Each structure stands twice: as structure tokens, then as C-alpha cells.
PDB file of C-alpha atoms in Angstrom:
ATOM      1  CA  LYS X 278      69.955 149.667 -93.991  1.00 87.00           C
ATOM      2  CA  LYS X 279      69.985 149.193 -97.516  1.00 94.00           C
ATOM      3  CA  LYS X 280      68.709 152.114 -99.679  1.00 96.00           C
ATOM      4  CA  VAL X 281      67.170 151.567-103.230  1.00 96.00           C
ATOM      5  CA  ALA X 282      66.724 154.468-105.775  1.00 95.00           C
ATOM      6  CA  VAL X 283      65.394 154.858-108.893  1.00 94.00           C
ATOM      7  CA  ASN X 284      64.831 156.782-112.914  1.00 91.00           C
ATOM      8  CA  TYR X 285      66.032 160.058-112.925  1.00 91.00           C
ATOM      9  CA  PHE X 286      66.902 160.224-108.894  1.00 94.00           C
ATOM     10  CA  ALA X 287      70.847 160.496-109.688  1.00 95.00           C
ATOM     11  CA  SER X 288      70.233 163.876-111.733  1.00 92.00           C
ATOM     12  CA  THR X 289      69.163 165.439-107.816  1.00 92.00           C
ATOM     13  CA  LYS X 290      71.877 166.671-105.232  1.00 91.00           C
ATOM     14  CA  GLU X 291      70.416 164.276-102.795  1.00 93.00           C
ATOM     15  CA  TYR X 292      71.883 161.447-104.768  1.00 96.00           C
ATOM     16  CA  VAL X 293      75.649 161.799-103.387  1.00 96.00           C
ATOM     17  CA  GLN X 294      74.006 162.107 -99.871  1.00 95.00           C
ATOM     18  CA  VAL X 295      71.658 159.111 -99.820  1.00 95.00           C
ATOM     19  CA  LYS X 296      74.161 156.844-101.891  1.00 97.00           C
ATOM     20  CA  PRO X 297      71.792 154.107-102.301  1.00 97.00           C
ATOM     21  CA  ASP X 298      72.858 150.532-102.298  1.00 97.00           C
ATOM     22  CA  TYR X 299      70.860 149.636-105.416  1.00 98.00           C
ATOM     23  CA  TYR X 300      69.524 151.590-108.452  1.00 97.00           C
ATOM     24  CA  VAL X 301      66.804 150.287-110.785  1.00 97.00           C
ATOM     25  CA  ILE X 302      65.601 151.406-113.994  1.00 95.00           C
ATOM     26  CA  CYS X 303      62.646 149.478-115.353  1.00 93.00           C
ATOM     27  CA  SER X 304      61.564 151.693-118.556  1.00 89.00           C
ATOM     28  CA  PRO X 305      63.057 149.667-121.817  1.00 86.00           C
ATOM     29  CA  GLU X 306      62.961 153.253-123.257  1.00 84.00           C
ATOM     30  CA  TYR X 307      66.566 153.865-121.769  1.00 87.00           C
ATOM     31  CA  PHE X 308      67.658 151.414-123.931  1.00 85.00           C
ATOM     32  CA  VAL X 309      66.068 151.765-127.457  1.00 78.00           C
ATOM     33  CA  PRO X 310      65.595 154.656-129.485  1.00 73.00           C
ATOM     34  CA  GLU X 311      63.592 157.459-128.041  1.00 70.00           C
ATOM     35  CA  ASP X 312      61.197 159.988-130.263  1.00 68.00           C
ATOM     36  CA  LYS X 313      60.878 162.151-127.693  1.00 67.00           C
ATOM     37  CA  LYS X 314      64.026 164.316-127.801  1.00 74.00           C
ATOM     38  CA  ASP X 315      63.775 166.067-124.369  1.00 73.00           C
ATOM     39  CA  TYR X 316      63.190 162.296-122.614  1.00 74.00           C
ATOM     40  CA  ALA X 317      66.040 160.774-124.651  1.00 79.00           C
ATOM     41  CA  GLU X 318      68.362 163.595-123.222  1.00 84.00           C
ATOM     42  CA  GLN X 319      67.301 163.245-119.512  1.00 85.00           C
ATOM     43  CA  ARG X 320      68.179 159.723-119.995  1.00 87.00           C
ATOM     44  CA  ALA X 321      71.167 160.406-121.266  1.00 88.00           C
ATOM     45  CA  LEU X 322      72.088 162.761-118.589  1.00 92.00           C
ATOM     46  CA  THR X 323      70.532 160.078-115.722  1.00 93.00           C
ATOM     47  CA  PHE X 324      73.577 157.962-117.035  1.00 94.00           C
ATOM     48  CA  LYS X 325      75.914 160.372-117.132  1.00 95.00           C
ATOM     49  CA  ALA X 326      75.061 161.382-113.482  1.00 96.00           C
ATOM     50  CA  LEU X 327      75.161 157.662-112.453  1.00 97.00           C
ATOM     51  CA  ILE X 328      78.883 157.071-113.836  1.00 97.00           C
ATOM     52  CA  GLU X 329      80.388 160.370-112.759  1.00 97.00           C
ATOM     53  CA  LYS X 330      79.051 160.783-108.926  1.00 97.00           C
ATOM     54  CA  THR X 331      79.065 157.026-107.942  1.00 98.00           C
ATOM     55  CA  ALA X 332      81.941 156.837-105.554  1.00 98.00           C
ATOM     56  CA  TRP X 333      80.280 153.873-103.170  1.00 98.00           C
ATOM     57  CA  PRO X 334      79.403 150.495-104.077  1.00 98.00           C
ATOM     58  CA  MET X 335      76.109 150.203-105.588  1.00 98.00           C
ATOM     59  CA  VAL X 336      74.139 147.367-107.820  1.00 98.00           C
ATOM     60  CA  PHE X 337      72.559 148.589-110.690  1.00 97.00           C
ATOM     61  CA  VAL X 338      69.574 146.958-112.069  1.00 97.00           C
ATOM     62  CA  VAL X 339      68.210 146.973-115.677  1.00 96.00           C
ATOM     63  CA  PRO X 340      65.930 145.136-117.866  1.00 95.00           C
ATOM     64  CA  ALA X 341      66.964 142.127-119.436  1.00 94.00           C
ATOM     65  CA  LEU X 342      66.441 143.138-122.596  1.00 91.00           C
ATOM     66  CA  ALA X 343      69.030 145.896-122.384  1.00 92.00           C
ATOM     67  CA  LYS X 344      71.502 143.239-122.326  1.00 92.00           C
ATOM     68  CA  SER X 345      71.594 142.988-126.024  1.00 88.00           C
ATOM     69  CA  ARG X 346      72.338 146.823-126.328  1.00 85.00           C
ATOM     70  CA  LYS X 347      75.893 146.930-126.015  1.00 85.00           C
ATOM     71  CA  SER X 348      76.363 150.568-126.607  1.00 84.00           C
ATOM     72  CA  TRP X 349      75.657 151.848-122.806  1.00 90.00           C
ATOM     73  CA  GLN X 350      76.960 148.721-121.095  1.00 93.00           C
ATOM     74  CA  LYS X 351      81.070 149.802-121.045  1.00 93.00           C
ATOM     75  CA  PRO X 352      81.030 152.516-118.494  1.00 94.00           C
ATOM     76  CA  PHE X 353      79.301 150.837-116.345  1.00 95.00           C
ATOM     77  CA  ILE X 354      81.119 147.121-116.850  1.00 94.00           C
ATOM     78  CA  ASP X 355      84.303 149.050-116.247  1.00 95.00           C
ATOM     79  CA  HIS X 356      83.074 151.482-113.368  1.00 97.00           C
ATOM     80  CA  GLU X 357      84.991 151.084-110.090  1.00 96.00           C
ATOM     81  CA  TYR X 358      82.177 151.098-107.840  1.00 98.00           C
ATOM     82  CA  ILE X 359      78.567 150.070-110.230  1.00 98.00           C
ATOM     83  CA  GLN X 360      78.006 146.406-110.401  1.00 97.00           C
ATOM     84  CA  LEU X 361      75.482 145.764-113.328  1.00 96.00           C
ATOM     85  CA  ARG X 362      72.929 143.277-112.931  1.00 96.00           C
ATOM     86  CA  PHE X 363      70.076 142.341-115.503  1.00 96.00           C
ATOM     87  CA  MET X 364      66.531 141.498-114.096  1.00 96.00           C
ATOM     88  CA  ASN X 365      63.669 140.100-116.144  1.00 95.00           C
ATOM     89  CA  THR X 366      60.725 142.046-116.627  1.00 95.00           C
ATOM     90  CA  THR X 367      58.211 139.400-118.183  1.00 95.00           C
ATOM     91  CA  PRO X 368      54.925 140.054-116.433  1.00 96.00           C
ATOM     92  CA  VAL X 369      53.808 136.788-114.540  1.00 96.00           C
ATOM     93  CA  GLU X 370      49.939 136.229-113.944  1.00 95.00           C
ATOM     94  CA  GLY X 371      47.865 132.970-113.117  1.00 94.00           C
ATOM     95  CA  PHE X 372      46.983 131.218-110.005  1.00 96.00           C
ATOM     96  CA  ARG X 373      48.706 132.499-107.196  1.00 96.00           C
ATOM     97  CA  TRP X 374      50.891 129.548-106.426  1.00 96.00           C
ATOM     98  CA  PHE X 375      51.899 129.636-109.970  1.00 97.00           C
ATOM     99  CA  ARG X 376      53.044 133.703-109.726  1.00 97.00           C
ATOM    100  CA  HIS X 377      55.046 133.001-106.754  1.00 97.00           C
ATOM    101  CA  ARG X 378      56.962 130.029-108.066  1.00 97.00           C
ATOM    102  CA  MET X 379      57.597 132.644-111.270  1.00 97.00           C
ATOM    103  CA  PHE X 380      58.623 135.430-108.972  1.00 97.00           C
ATOM    104  CA  GLN X 381      61.401 133.877-106.899  1.00 96.00           C
ATOM    105  CA  SER X 382      62.725 132.192-109.722  1.00 95.00           C
ATOM    106  CA  GLY X 383      63.213 135.214-111.071  1.00 95.00           C
ATOM    107  CA  ILE X 384      61.088 134.264-114.368  1.00 95.00           C
ATOM    108  CA  GLY X 385      59.037 137.589-114.463  1.00 95.00           C
ATOM    109  CA  MET X 386      57.320 140.127-111.781  1.00 97.00           C
ATOM    110  CA  PRO X 387      54.422 141.591-111.610  1.00 97.00           C
ATOM    111  CA  ARG X 388      53.478 143.710-114.196  1.00 95.00           C
ATOM    112  CA  PRO X 389      56.054 146.377-113.903  1.00 93.00           C
ATOM    113  CA  HIS X 390      53.893 149.474-114.992  1.00 89.00           C
ATOM    114  CA  ASN X 391      55.611 151.745-112.887  1.00 91.00           C
ATOM    115  CA  VAL X 392      59.829 151.188-111.718  1.00 94.00           C
ATOM    116  CA  LEU X 393      58.567 151.009-108.010  1.00 96.00           C
ATOM    117  CA  VAL X 394      56.750 147.809-109.058  1.00 97.00           C
ATOM    118  CA  ALA X 395      59.960 146.190-109.876  1.00 96.00           C
ATOM    119  CA  CYS X 396      61.944 147.977-107.019  1.00 96.00           C
ATOM    120  CA  ILE X 397      59.546 146.553-104.386  1.00 97.00           C
ATOM    121  CA  TYR X 398      59.649 142.898-106.162  1.00 97.00           C
ATOM    122  CA  LEU X 399      63.447 142.929-105.755  1.00 96.00           C
ATOM    123  CA  SER X 400      63.456 143.951-102.489  1.00 97.00           C
ATOM    124  CA  ILE X 401      61.200 140.919-101.675  1.00 97.00           C
ATOM    125  CA  LYS X 402      63.298 138.430-103.483  1.00 96.00           C
ATOM    126  CA  ILE X 403      66.332 139.411-102.213  1.00 94.00           C
ATOM    127  CA  ARG X 404      64.587 139.313 -98.844  1.00 95.00           C
ATOM    128  CA  PHE X 405      65.206 141.952 -97.061  1.00 96.00           C
ATOM    129  CA  LYS X 406      63.621 141.831 -93.180  1.00 95.00           C
ATOM    130  CA  GLU X 407      61.410 144.844 -94.289  1.00 96.00           C
ATOM    131  CA  VAL X 408      60.798 147.006 -96.976  1.00 97.00           C
ATOM    132  CA  TYR X 409      60.144 150.616 -96.699  1.00 96.00           C
ATOM    133  CA  VAL X 410      57.986 152.439 -99.249  1.00 96.00           C
ATOM    134  CA  ALA X 411      58.794 156.522 -99.381  1.00 92.00           C
ATOM    135  CA  GLY X 412      58.107 158.930-101.841  1.00 89.00           C
ATOM    136  CA  ALA X 413      55.587 157.348-103.436  1.00 91.00           C
ATOM    137  CA  ASP X 414      52.500 159.867-103.940  1.00 90.00           C
ATOM    138  CA  HIS X 415      51.092 157.781-106.589  1.00 91.00           C
ATOM    139  CA  SER X 416      47.885 160.759-106.301  1.00 87.00           C
ATOM    140  CA  TRP X 417      47.695 160.969-110.082  1.00 86.00           C
ATOM    141  CA  LEU X 418      44.291 160.250-110.465  1.00 88.00           C
ATOM    142  CA  LYS X 419      43.333 163.508-109.078  1.00 87.00           C
ATOM    143  CA  GLU X 420      46.043 165.167-111.546  1.00 86.00           C
ATOM    144  CA  ILE X 421      44.149 164.095-114.768  1.00 90.00           C
ATOM    145  CA  PHE X 422      42.547 166.793-116.828  1.00 88.00           C
ATOM    146  CA  VAL X 423      41.135 166.782-120.424  1.00 91.00           C
ATOM    147  CA  THR X 424      41.232 169.999-122.488  1.00 90.00           C
ATOM    148  CA  GLU X 425      38.174 171.217-124.549  1.00 92.00           C
ATOM    149  CA  GLU X 426      40.489 169.511-127.685  1.00 92.00           C
ATOM    150  CA  ASN X 427      40.187 166.336-126.194  1.00 94.00           C
ATOM    151  CA  ASP X 428      44.012 166.102-124.721  1.00 91.00           C
ATOM    152  CA  VAL X 429      44.602 164.078-121.754  1.00 91.00           C
ATOM    153  CA  LEU X 430      46.802 165.812-119.522  1.00 91.00           C
ATOM    154  CA  VAL X 431      48.440 164.453-116.207  1.00 89.00           C
ATOM    155  CA  GLY X 432      50.177 166.065-113.299  1.00 77.00           C
ATOM    156  CA  GLN X 433      52.614 163.537-112.588  1.00 64.00           C
ATOM    157  CA  LYS X 434      54.854 165.023-109.757  1.00 59.00           C
ATOM    158  CA  HIS X 435      58.105 163.356-109.243  1.00 52.00           C
ATOM    159  CA  PHE X 436      60.858 164.689-106.600  1.00 51.00           C
ATOM    160  CA  TYR X 437      63.177 165.358-109.880  1.00 49.00           C
ATOM    161  CA  ASP X 438      60.729 167.659-112.005  1.00 49.00           C
ATOM    162  CA  GLN X 439      61.366 170.734-113.859  1.00 46.00           C
ATOM    163  CA  GLN X 440      64.898 169.500-114.687  1.00 44.00           C
ATOM    164  CA  THR X 441      67.845 171.284-116.479  1.00 35.00           C
ATOM    165  CA  LYS X 442      70.911 170.139-117.810  1.00 40.00           C
ATOM    166  CA  ASN X 443      72.857 171.018-114.720  1.00 42.00           C
ATOM    167  CA  GLN X 444      70.138 170.842-111.854  1.00 39.00           C
ATOM    168  CA  THR X 445      67.045 169.452-110.716  1.00 37.00           C
ATOM    169  CA  VAL X 446      64.024 171.216-108.723  1.00 33.00           C
ATOM    170  CA  GLU X 447      61.838 169.904-106.382  1.00 36.00           C
ATOM    171  CA  VAL X 448      58.307 171.015-107.164  1.00 35.00           C
ATOM    172  CA  ASN X 449      54.740 170.529-105.717  1.00 41.00           C
ATOM    173  CA  ARG X 450      52.735 170.433-108.816  1.00 44.00           C
ATOM    174  CA  PRO X 451      54.005 169.818-112.165  1.00 55.00           C
ATOM    175  CA  ASP X 452      52.459 171.559-115.258  1.00 72.00           C
ATOM    176  CA  PRO X 453      49.993 168.800-116.513  1.00 80.00           C
ATOM    177  CA  LYS X 454      51.186 166.983-119.658  1.00 83.00           C
ATOM    178  CA  PRO X 455      50.292 164.515-122.149  1.00 86.00           C
ATOM    179  CA  MET X 456      51.118 160.774-121.034  1.00 85.00           C
ATOM    180  CA  TYR X 457      52.879 158.728-124.122  1.00 82.00           C
ATOM    181  CA  LYS X 458      53.006 155.061-125.203  1.00 79.00           C
ATOM    182  CA  GLY X 459      56.719 153.811-124.695  1.00 72.00           C
ATOM    183  CA  GLY X 460      59.201 155.629-126.516  1.00 68.00           C
ATOM    184  CA  THR X 461      56.440 157.056-129.118  1.00 74.00           C
ATOM    185  CA  THR X 462      54.792 160.576-129.565  1.00 79.00           C
ATOM    186  CA  GLN X 463      51.719 158.784-129.597  1.00 85.00           C
ATOM    187  CA  THR X 464      49.408 160.347-126.823  1.00 88.00           C
ATOM    188  CA  ARG X 465      47.619 158.016-124.736  1.00 91.00           C
ATOM    189  CA  ARG X 466      43.443 158.197-124.262  1.00 93.00           C
ATOM    190  CA  LEU X 467      41.744 158.536-121.035  1.00 94.00           C
ATOM    191  CA  HIS X 468      40.741 155.151-121.040  1.00 95.00           C
ATOM    192  CA  GLU X 469      44.525 154.210-121.458  1.00 92.00           C
ATOM    193  CA  VAL X 470      45.838 156.124-119.056  1.00 91.00           C
ATOM    194  CA  LEU X 471      43.366 154.791-116.281  1.00 93.00           C
ATOM    195  CA  GLU X 472      44.132 151.412-117.846  1.00 93.00           C
ATOM    196  CA  LYS X 473      48.177 151.964-116.567  1.00 91.00           C
ATOM    197  CA  PHE X 474      47.208 153.321-113.415  1.00 92.00           C
ATOM    198  CA  TYR X 475      44.822 150.048-112.617  1.00 95.00           C
ATOM    199  CA  VAL X 476      47.736 148.124-113.733  1.00 94.00           C
ATOM    200  CA  SER X 477      50.021 149.787-111.360  1.00 94.00           C
ATOM    201  CA  PHE X 478      47.744 149.742-108.253  1.00 96.00           C
ATOM    202  CA  LYS X 479      47.043 145.835-109.178  1.00 97.00           C
ATOM    203  CA  SER X 480      50.169 145.209-109.153  1.00 97.00           C
ATOM    204  CA  TYR X 481      51.052 146.300-105.504  1.00 98.00           C
ATOM    205  CA  TRP X 482      48.224 144.135-104.411  1.00 98.00           C
ATOM    206  CA  VAL X 483      50.146 141.270-106.122  1.00 98.00           C
ATOM    207  CA  LEU X 484      53.235 141.930-104.612  1.00 98.00           C
ATOM    208  CA  LYS X 485      51.550 142.142-101.336  1.00 98.00           C
ATOM    209  CA  SER X 486      50.666 138.778-101.346  1.00 97.00           C
ATOM    210  CA  PHE X 487      54.228 137.884-102.944  1.00 98.00           C
ATOM    211  CA  ALA X 488      55.724 139.791 -99.822  1.00 98.00           C
ATOM    212  CA  ASP X 489      53.048 137.793 -97.235  1.00 97.00           C
ATOM    213  CA  ALA X 490      53.998 134.267 -98.606  1.00 97.00           C
ATOM    214  CA  MET X 491      58.207 135.457 -98.503  1.00 97.00           C
ATOM    215  CA  ASP X 492      57.616 137.055 -94.822  1.00 97.00           C
ATOM    216  CA  VAL X 493      58.789 140.356 -96.083  1.00 97.00           C
ATOM    217  CA  PRO X 494      56.453 143.448 -94.553  1.00 97.00           C
ATOM    218  CA  VAL X 495      56.068 146.192 -96.846  1.00 98.00           C
ATOM    219  CA  PHE X 496      55.150 149.536 -94.865  1.00 97.00           C
ATOM    220  CA  ASN X 497      54.252 152.464 -96.729  1.00 97.00           C
ATOM    221  CA  VAL X 498      55.676 155.387 -95.381  1.00 96.00           C
ATOM    222  CA  THR X 499      54.623 158.078 -97.730  1.00 94.00           C
ATOM    223  CA  GLU X 500      52.531 160.578 -96.278  1.00 92.00           C
ATOM    224  CA  GLY X 501      48.779 161.014 -98.735  1.00 91.00           C
ATOM    225  CA  SER X 502      49.881 158.129-100.788  1.00 94.00           C
ATOM    226  CA  PHE X 503      47.371 156.787-102.930  1.00 95.00           C
ATOM    227  CA  ILE X 504      49.038 152.831-102.332  1.00 96.00           C
ATOM    228  CA  ASP X 505      46.009 151.263-100.507  1.00 96.00           C
ATOM    229  CA  ALA X 506      47.991 147.690-100.682  1.00 97.00           C
ATOM    230  CA  PHE X 507      50.701 148.017 -97.902  1.00 98.00           C
ATOM    231  CA  GLU X 508      50.515 148.670 -94.052  1.00 97.00           C
ATOM    232  CA  ARG X 509      50.934 152.270 -93.343  1.00 96.00           C
ATOM    233  CA  LYS X 510      53.623 153.558 -91.244  1.00 93.00           C
ATOM    234  CA  ARG X 511      55.275 156.373 -89.744  1.00 87.00           C
ATOM    235  CA  ILE X 512      58.933 156.346 -89.198  1.00 79.00           C
ATOM    236  CA  LEU X 513      59.226 160.115 -88.116  1.00 65.00           C
TER     237      LEU X 513
END
């Protein structure tokens, strides 16, 4: 069975145990200047971990816009085990027949406001027999806070939260933090946070339609997940 991992997973000890066949990074901030120093450092550590830890054949999939940024590419191009591939992350909307044609051709995908959107899209396009989504709680709605100073904070839980430079610790409830716009230090207002979540959850329904058309069943095996587009299934 093929395994797909995303974002900071390479920084965890589980990375070398799972040995993903595909690794997907969708955020353009990995490949453009980052205003927030701590975010830039985390991303640099992810690349370092991918280069140093990967000792099995793996396809590394990144946005097409990263192709013109040459500085990060050489260690991956020269890597014995990593194959570098580029994907077009252009969001496509419109009539269903038009969307599906664009998705199949690789011209674009559902709006990838979350890397999981790109991950599921690629899994469908590759035509995996079945797709199982694990570790996708997406329970941000109950983790939104607004302070007395009108700062909007979100407790976005990830498996790899509370990283240090040398290790990653799994946590159940991270401290709420602002949600930033792209690679900037500008924080999102509440309606902007909700809009981002809306787009993400809507994209899963667009993916559901595409999956049905491609005859690729997608199952959500994440207990307590807020994603309502895919059939639930327990694998244990």
C-alpha cells in the first residue's frame, strides 16, 4: 500500500518508520521569503530532515511555482532516493464537467487552502484503488478564540506541533495562535479565518465529486474528524 505524508512530518521520529512513498508540500511559503523567522526555520528543518533521513524511494511533490526557485532544488535533484515532481496548484472552479477535465489534465485542482486537498487530489489523479485519510481532525472550529483585544486565535492541532530544532513532541491541545496571511506577519480577522475554513471544507466536496467520477473511493478513517465529505470507515 502506498503512503503519502505532508508538511512537517519528516521532522518526526515516525517518518523513518512509516517510509512514505509520496511527500506533498503545497504551501508556496516554503519557496518564497518568509517574514516569520520561526516558520522559516521550521521549513528549513523539514527540508534538512527530508534530505538526511530519506533512505527509500520517494516522490517529493511541490507546487509548480517552486520550479523557478533554484536554490533549494539541488540537494533533492542529486538525492539518491528522492524524485522531484511539480504540480499545478491553480484553483479551478466552474461546471463540474469543466472542473473534472481540468483536474484530470493537471491544469489545476480544487482550491488547495489545505495541503490535504492537494494530497487527496493527487491520490485520485494517480488512480489509487482506494484512498484512506488518516490524522485529519480538522476540528479548528471549536478551537477558535477572540481575545478582549479582538485578536483571533486558533488552536490548530497537528501531530508535529511543539517542535524544537532537534525533536518533535505530540500534543493534544496546542496553545492558540494567530492565523497569518501567507508568509507575512499580518494576522487574519475572524471572517477571514472562517472563509479559509469554508474554502477547505468545500474543496473536500469538490474532491468527492471528482473521486466518484474517477471511481476512486475515498474513506475518512480519522476518529472525530470534522470533514463531512467522505464516507467514514474504521480500519482497526
